[in-house]
Short mmCIF file of C-alpha atoms in Angstrom, two decimals:
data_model
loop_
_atom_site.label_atom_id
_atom_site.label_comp_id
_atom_site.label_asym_id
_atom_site.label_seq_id
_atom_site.Cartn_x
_atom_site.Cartn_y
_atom_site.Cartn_z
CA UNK A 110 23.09 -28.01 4.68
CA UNK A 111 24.29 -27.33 1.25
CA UNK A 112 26.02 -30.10 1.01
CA UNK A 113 23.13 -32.49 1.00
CA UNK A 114 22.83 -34.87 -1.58
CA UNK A 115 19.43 -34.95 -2.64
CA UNK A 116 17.95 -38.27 -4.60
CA UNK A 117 16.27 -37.79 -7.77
CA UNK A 118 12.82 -38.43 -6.42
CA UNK A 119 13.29 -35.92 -3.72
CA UNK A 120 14.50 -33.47 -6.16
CA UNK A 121 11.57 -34.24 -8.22
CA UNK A 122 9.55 -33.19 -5.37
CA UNK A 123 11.21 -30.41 -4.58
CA UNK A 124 10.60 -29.04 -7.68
CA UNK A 125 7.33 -29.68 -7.60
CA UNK A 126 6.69 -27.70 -4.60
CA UNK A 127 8.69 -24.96 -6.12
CA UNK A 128 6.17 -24.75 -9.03
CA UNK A 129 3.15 -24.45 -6.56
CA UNK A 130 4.62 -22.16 -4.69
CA UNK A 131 5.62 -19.64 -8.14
CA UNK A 132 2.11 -20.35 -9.23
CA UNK A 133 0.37 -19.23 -5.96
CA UNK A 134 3.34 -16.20 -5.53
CA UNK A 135 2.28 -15.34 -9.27
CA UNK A 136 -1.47 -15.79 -8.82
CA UNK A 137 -1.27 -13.64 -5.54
CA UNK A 138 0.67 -10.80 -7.64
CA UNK A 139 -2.51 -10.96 -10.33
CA UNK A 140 -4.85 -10.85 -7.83
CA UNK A 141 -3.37 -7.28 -6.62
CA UNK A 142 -3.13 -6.74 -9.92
CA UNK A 143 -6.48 -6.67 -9.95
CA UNK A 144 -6.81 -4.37 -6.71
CA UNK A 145 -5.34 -1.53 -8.87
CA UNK A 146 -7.77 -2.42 -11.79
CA UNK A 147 -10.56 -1.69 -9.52
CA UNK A 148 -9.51 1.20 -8.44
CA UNK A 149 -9.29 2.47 -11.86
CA UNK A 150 -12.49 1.33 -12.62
CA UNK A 151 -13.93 3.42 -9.52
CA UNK A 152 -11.78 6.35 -10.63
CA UNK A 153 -13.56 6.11 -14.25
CA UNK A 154 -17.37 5.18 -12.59
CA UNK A 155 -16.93 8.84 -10.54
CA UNK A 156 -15.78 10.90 -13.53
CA UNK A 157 -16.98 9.61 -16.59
CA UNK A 158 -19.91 12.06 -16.39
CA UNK A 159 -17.57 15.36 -15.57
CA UNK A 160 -16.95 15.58 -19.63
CA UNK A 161 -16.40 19.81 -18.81
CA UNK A 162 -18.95 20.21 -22.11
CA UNK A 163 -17.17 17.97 -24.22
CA UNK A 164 -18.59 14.87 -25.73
CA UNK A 165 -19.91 11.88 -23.66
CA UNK A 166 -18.67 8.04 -23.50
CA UNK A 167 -21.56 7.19 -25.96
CA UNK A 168 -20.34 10.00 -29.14
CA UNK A 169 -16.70 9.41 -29.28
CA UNK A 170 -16.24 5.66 -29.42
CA UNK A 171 -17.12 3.09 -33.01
CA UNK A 172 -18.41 0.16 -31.39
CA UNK A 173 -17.63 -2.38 -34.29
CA UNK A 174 -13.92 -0.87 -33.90
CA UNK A 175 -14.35 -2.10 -30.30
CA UNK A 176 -15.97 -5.22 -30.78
CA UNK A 177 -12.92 -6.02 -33.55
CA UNK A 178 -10.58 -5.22 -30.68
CA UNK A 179 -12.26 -7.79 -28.04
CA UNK A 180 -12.23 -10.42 -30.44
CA UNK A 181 -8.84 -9.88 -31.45
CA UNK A 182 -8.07 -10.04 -27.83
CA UNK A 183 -10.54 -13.09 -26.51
CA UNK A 184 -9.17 -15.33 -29.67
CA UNK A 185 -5.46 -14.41 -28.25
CA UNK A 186 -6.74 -15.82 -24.68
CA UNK A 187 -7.67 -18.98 -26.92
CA UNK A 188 -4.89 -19.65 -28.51
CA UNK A 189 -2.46 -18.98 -25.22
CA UNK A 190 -4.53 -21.81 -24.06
CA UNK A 191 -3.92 -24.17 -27.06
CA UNK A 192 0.16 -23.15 -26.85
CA UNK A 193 -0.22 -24.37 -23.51
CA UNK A 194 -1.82 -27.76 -24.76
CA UNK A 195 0.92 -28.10 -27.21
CA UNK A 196 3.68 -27.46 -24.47
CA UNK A 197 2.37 -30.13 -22.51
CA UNK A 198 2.57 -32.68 -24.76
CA UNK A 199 5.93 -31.23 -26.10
CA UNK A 200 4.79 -30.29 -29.44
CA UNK A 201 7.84 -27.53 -30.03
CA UNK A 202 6.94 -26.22 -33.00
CA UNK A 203 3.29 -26.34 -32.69
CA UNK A 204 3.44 -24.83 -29.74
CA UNK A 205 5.59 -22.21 -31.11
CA UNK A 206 2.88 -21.70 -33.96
CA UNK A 207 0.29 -21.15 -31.48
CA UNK A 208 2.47 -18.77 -29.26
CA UNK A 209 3.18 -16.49 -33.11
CA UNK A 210 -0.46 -16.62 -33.67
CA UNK A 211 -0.81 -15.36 -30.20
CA UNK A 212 1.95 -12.54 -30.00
CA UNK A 213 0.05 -11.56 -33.71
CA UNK A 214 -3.54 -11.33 -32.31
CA UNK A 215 -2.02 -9.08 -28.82
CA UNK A 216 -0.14 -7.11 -31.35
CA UNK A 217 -3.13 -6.55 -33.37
CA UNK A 218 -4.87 -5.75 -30.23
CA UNK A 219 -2.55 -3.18 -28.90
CA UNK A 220 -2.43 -1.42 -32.53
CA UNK A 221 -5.73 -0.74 -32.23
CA UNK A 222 -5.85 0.54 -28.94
CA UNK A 223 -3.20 2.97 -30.21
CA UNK A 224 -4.82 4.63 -33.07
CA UNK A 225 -7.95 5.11 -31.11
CA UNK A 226 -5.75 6.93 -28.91
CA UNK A 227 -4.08 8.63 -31.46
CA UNK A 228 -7.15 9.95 -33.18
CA UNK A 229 -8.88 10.93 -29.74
CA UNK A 230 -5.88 12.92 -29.42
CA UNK A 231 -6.34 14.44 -32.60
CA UNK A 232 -9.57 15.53 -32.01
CA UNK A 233 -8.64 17.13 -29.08
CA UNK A 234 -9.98 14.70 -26.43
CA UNK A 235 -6.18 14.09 -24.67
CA UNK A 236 -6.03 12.93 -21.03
CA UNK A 237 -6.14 16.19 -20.34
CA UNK A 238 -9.20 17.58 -21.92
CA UNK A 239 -11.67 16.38 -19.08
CA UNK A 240 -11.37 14.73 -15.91
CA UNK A 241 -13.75 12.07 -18.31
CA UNK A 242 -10.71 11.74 -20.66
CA UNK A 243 -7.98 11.63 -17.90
CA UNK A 244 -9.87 8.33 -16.30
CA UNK A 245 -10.44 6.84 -19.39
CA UNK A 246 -7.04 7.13 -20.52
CA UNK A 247 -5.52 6.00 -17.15
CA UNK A 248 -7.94 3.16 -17.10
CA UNK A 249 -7.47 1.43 -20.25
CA UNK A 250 -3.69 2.83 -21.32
CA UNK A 251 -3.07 0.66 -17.92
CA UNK A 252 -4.63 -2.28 -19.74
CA UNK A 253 -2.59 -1.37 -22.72
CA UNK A 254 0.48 -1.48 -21.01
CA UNK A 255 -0.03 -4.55 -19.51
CA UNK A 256 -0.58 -5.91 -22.81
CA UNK A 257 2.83 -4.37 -23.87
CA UNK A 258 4.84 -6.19 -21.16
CA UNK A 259 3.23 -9.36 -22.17
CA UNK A 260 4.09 -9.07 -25.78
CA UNK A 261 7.90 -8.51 -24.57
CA UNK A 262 7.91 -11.35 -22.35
CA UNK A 263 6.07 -13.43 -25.26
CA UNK A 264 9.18 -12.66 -27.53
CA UNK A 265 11.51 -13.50 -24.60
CA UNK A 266 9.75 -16.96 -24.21
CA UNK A 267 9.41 -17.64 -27.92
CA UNK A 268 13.16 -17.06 -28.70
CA UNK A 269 14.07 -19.55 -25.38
CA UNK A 270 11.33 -21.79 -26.92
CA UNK A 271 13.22 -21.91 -30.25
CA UNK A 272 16.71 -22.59 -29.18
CA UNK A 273 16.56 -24.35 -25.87
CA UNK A 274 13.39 -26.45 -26.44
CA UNK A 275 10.92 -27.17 -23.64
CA UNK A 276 12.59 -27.43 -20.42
CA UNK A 277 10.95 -27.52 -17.02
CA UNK A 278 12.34 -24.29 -15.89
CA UNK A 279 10.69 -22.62 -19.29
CA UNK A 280 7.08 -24.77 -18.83
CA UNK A 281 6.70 -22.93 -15.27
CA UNK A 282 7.18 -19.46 -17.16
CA UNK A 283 4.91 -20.01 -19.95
CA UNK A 284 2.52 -21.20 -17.80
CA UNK A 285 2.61 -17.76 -15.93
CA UNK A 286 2.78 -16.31 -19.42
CA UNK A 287 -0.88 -17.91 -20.19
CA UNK A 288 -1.94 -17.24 -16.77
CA UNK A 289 -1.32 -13.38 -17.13
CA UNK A 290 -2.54 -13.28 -20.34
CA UNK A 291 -6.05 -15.09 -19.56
CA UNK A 292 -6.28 -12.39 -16.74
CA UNK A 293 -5.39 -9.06 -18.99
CA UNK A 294 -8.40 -10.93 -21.24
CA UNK A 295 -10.81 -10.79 -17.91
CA UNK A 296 -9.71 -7.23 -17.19
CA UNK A 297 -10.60 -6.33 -20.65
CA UNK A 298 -14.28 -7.98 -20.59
CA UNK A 299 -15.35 -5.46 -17.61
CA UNK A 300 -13.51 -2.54 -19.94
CA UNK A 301 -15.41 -3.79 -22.76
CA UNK A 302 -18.43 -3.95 -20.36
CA UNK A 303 -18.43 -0.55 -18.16
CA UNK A 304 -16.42 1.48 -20.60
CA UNK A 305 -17.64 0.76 -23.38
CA UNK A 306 -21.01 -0.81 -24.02
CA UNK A 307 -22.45 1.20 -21.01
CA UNK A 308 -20.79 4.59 -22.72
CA UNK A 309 -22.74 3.43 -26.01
CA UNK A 310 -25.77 2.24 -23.82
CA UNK A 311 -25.88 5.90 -22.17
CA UNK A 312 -26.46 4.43 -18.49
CA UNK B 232 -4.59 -50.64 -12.29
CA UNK B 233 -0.78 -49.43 -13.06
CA UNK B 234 -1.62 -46.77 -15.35
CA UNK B 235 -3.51 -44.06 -12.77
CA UNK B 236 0.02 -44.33 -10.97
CA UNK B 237 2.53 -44.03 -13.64
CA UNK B 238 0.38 -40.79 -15.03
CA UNK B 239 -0.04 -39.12 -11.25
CA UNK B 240 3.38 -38.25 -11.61
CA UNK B 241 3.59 -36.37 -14.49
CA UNK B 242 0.32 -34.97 -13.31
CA UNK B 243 1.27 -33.73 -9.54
CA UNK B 244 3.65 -31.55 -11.76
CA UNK B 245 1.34 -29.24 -13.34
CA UNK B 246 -0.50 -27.01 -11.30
CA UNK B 247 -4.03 -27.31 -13.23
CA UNK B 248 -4.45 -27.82 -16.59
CA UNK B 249 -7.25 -28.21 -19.56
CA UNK B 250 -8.13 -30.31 -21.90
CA UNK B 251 -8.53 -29.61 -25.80
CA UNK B 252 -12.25 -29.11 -25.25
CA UNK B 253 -12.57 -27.37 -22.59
CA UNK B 254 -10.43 -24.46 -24.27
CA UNK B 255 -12.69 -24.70 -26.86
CA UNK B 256 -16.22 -24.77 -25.16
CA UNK B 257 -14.77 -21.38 -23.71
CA UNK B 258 -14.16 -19.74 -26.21
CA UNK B 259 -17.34 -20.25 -28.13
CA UNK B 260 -19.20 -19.64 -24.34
CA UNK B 261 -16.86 -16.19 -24.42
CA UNK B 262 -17.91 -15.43 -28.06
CA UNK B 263 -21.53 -15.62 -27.62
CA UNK B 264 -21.57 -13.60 -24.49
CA UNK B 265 -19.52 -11.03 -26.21
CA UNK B 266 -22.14 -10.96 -29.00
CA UNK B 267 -24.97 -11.26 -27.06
CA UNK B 268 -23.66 -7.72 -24.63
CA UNK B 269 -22.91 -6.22 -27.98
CA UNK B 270 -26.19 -6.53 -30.06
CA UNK B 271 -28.20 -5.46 -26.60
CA UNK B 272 -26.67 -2.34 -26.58
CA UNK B 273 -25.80 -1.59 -30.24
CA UNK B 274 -29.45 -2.53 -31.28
CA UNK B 275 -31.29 -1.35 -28.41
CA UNK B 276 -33.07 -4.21 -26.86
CA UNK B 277 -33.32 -2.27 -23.81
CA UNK B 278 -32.45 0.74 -22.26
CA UNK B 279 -31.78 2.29 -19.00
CA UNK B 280 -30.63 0.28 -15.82
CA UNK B 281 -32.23 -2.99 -17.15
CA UNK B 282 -29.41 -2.68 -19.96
CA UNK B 283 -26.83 -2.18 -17.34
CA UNK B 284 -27.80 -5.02 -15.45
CA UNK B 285 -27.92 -7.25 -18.18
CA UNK B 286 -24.48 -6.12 -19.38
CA UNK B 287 -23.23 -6.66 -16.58
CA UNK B 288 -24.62 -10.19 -15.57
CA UNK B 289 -23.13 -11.30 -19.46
CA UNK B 290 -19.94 -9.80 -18.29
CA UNK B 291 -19.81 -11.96 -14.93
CA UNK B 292 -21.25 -14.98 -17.26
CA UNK B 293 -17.94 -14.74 -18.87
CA UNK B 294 -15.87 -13.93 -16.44
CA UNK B 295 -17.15 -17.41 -14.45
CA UNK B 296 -16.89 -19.14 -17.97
CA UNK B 297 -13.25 -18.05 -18.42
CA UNK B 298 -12.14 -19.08 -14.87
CA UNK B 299 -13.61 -22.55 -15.27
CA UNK B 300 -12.37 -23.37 -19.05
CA UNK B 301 -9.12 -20.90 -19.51
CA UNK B 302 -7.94 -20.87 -15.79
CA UNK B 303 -9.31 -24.69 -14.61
CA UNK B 304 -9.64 -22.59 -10.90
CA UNK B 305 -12.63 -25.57 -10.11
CA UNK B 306 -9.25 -28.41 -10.61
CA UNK B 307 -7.37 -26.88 -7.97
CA UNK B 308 -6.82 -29.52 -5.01
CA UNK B 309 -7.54 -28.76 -1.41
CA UNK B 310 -6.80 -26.22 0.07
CA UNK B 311 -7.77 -24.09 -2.21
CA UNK B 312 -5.22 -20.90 -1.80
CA UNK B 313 -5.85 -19.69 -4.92
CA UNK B 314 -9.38 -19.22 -4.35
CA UNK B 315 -9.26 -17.65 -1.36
CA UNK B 316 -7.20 -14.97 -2.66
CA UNK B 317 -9.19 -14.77 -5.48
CA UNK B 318 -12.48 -14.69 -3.27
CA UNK B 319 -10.85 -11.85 -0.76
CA UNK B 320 -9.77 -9.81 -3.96
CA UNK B 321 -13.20 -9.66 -5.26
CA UNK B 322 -14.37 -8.43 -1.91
CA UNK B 323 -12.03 -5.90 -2.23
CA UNK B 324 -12.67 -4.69 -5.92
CA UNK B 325 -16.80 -4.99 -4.73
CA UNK B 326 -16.11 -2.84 -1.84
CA UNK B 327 -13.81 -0.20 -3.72
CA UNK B 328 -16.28 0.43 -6.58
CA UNK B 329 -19.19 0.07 -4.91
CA UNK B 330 -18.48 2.06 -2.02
CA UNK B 331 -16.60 4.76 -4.54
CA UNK B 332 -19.95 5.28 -6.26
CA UNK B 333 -21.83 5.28 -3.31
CA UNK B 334 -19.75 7.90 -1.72
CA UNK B 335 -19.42 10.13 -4.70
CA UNK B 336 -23.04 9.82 -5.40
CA UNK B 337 -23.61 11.37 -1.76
CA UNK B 338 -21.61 13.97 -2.01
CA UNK B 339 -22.94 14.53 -5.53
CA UNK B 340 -26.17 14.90 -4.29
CA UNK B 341 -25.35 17.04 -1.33
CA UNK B 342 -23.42 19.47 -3.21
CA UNK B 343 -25.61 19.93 -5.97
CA UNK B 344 -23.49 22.26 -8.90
CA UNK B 345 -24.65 25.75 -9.15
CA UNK B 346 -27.04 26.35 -6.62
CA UNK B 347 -26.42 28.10 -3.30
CA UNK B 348 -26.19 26.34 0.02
CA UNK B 349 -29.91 27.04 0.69
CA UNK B 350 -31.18 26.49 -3.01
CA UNK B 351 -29.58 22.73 -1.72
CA UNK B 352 -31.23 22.27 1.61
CA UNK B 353 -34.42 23.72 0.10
CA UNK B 354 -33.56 20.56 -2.58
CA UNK B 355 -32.77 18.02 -0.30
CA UNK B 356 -35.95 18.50 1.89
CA UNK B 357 -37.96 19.00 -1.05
CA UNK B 358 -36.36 15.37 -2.38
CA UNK B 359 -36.63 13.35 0.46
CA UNK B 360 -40.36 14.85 1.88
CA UNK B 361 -38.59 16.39 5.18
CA UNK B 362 -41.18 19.30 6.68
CA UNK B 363 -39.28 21.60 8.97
CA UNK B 364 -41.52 23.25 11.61
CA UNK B 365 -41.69 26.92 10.91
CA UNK B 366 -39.70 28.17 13.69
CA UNK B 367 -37.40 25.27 13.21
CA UNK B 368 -36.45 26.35 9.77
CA UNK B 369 -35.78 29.58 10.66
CA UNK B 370 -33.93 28.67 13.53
CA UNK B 371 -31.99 26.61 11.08
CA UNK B 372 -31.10 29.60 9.07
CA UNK B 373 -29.69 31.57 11.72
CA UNK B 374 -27.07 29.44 12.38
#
């Protein structure tokens, strides 16, 4: 069987059918993805109240700090998008413009969520001050390291993109790259949504 | 008549895709919801669970909005795999944080903090309007 010559337009095919079936395997891996989101989200919905005295959702976060952050973040989802655009009509170096913009905006993102960690921390509301604190931290440090691994694979992708060009084999990647990174973008509306604007809201 | 055949190649190969404008309209859909959520709260248009519920409609606005212009899910040819698992999930993530709350909420309310297991019963049937027949409490109590 391995010796089977296959014809171009077969081959073609093939790989087609190889590209719908790592989208689907990739989709199916967000969507679990977003099994463990949930139950993070329930985790933080139970506890946010039990703050053991200390301060509530609503005192300890700067909502125009947050707001910054989504943007930062929802322009990022954007401009995957336009990378995307440019890849498919094999614009290289726009493409690769778009993708830098990109890895600048997560980056910006993810800085942000770290110092608001950092000064929580410093103001004595770690993950381990209140079962509050623990959920909150789990919750959206699990967002944050999502992030993280998408950044990485972003440089990975953007080095390939340099030297090898756009080959097939790379389009299927980066269009799992964009698909994960539209998806950590949806997680992050419903954080934006339940963590913070109802914390802010006190509901 | 030639060209819808010479492009269906190129096109089988992607999975779905967008156009220019459709990234566009969005993002500026995304903004505005984003703004919209924000001001509500931060200014106070409204408070309590209308708030909530209007929070979270915007935040299921977007959500749709970002499926349809980022993702292209309503492109995706028959049969539609990837909305099925997407449909199952979503009964999954309604179900997990729904019934979490609901759950927790009981036994919030059943185990109301500092007060004794009477003080609790004497809450709960004060609450919910229960009248125990007088021997019936006390036969209650024995136990």
């Amino acid at each position: 069987m391995s010796e089977l010559k296959i014809a171009p337009a077969l081959e073609a095919e093939h790989q087609t059918h190889t590209y719908h079936k790592t989208y689907f395997g990739f989709w199916t891996y967000l969507m679990t993805d977003l099994v463990l989101f949930a139950a993070l989200f329930a985790t933080y919905a139970v506890l946010r109240d039990n703050t053991w005295g200390g301060p509530t959702a609503g005192e300890i976060f700067s909502m125009p700090f947050v707001l910054t952050e989504t943007m930062l973040l929802l322009t990022s989802s954007f401009t995957v998008g336009l990378a995307m655009l440019a890849i498919r009509s094999g614009k290289r170096a726009l493409a690769l413009s778009w993708f830098i913009i990109t890895f600048l905006l997560g980056a910006g993102f993810l800085g942000m969520e770290l110092y608001e960690f950092n000064k929580l921390v410093h103001e004595g509301l770690a993950w381990h001050a209140n079962a509050f604190m623990s959920s909150f931290f789990t919750l959206v440090g699990t967002h944050g390291a999502h992030i993280a691994v998408g950044l990485l694979w972003m440089i990975v992708m953007m080095v390939r993109l340099a030297q090898k060009g756009i080959t097939p084999n790379d389009v299927r990647r980066l269009t799992l790259l964009g698909l994960f990174w539209h998806f950590l973008d949806i997680v992050w509306i419903f954080i934006f949504t339940f963590v913070y604007l109802m914390g802010a809201a006190n509901v | 008549m030639s060209k819808p055949e010479t492009r269906s190649a190129g096109h089988d190969h992607e999975v779905t895709h967008g156009s220019y404008i459709s990234y566009v309209v969005g993002f500026v859909l995304s903004v505005a919801l984003t703004l919209v959520a924000y001001f509500a709260v931060v200014n106070g248009w409204m408070t309590g669970w209308s708030v909530l519920l209007f929070v979270t409609a915007l935040a299921i606005a977007q959500l749709l909005v970002q499926l349809l212009f980022f993702l292209h899910m309503s492109q995706e040819k028959r049969p539609r795999f990837n909305l099925m698992t997407f449909g199952y999930a979503v009964m999954v993530v309604v179900i997990l944080v729904i019934g979490s709350l609901w759950i927790m909420y009981n036994m919030r309310y059943n185990m109301v903090h500092e007060m004794t297991p009477e003080e609790v019963e004497q809450f709960i049937i004060e609450d919910e309007g229960i009248k125990y027949l007088e021997n019936d409490q006390t036969d209650e109590h024995s136990h």
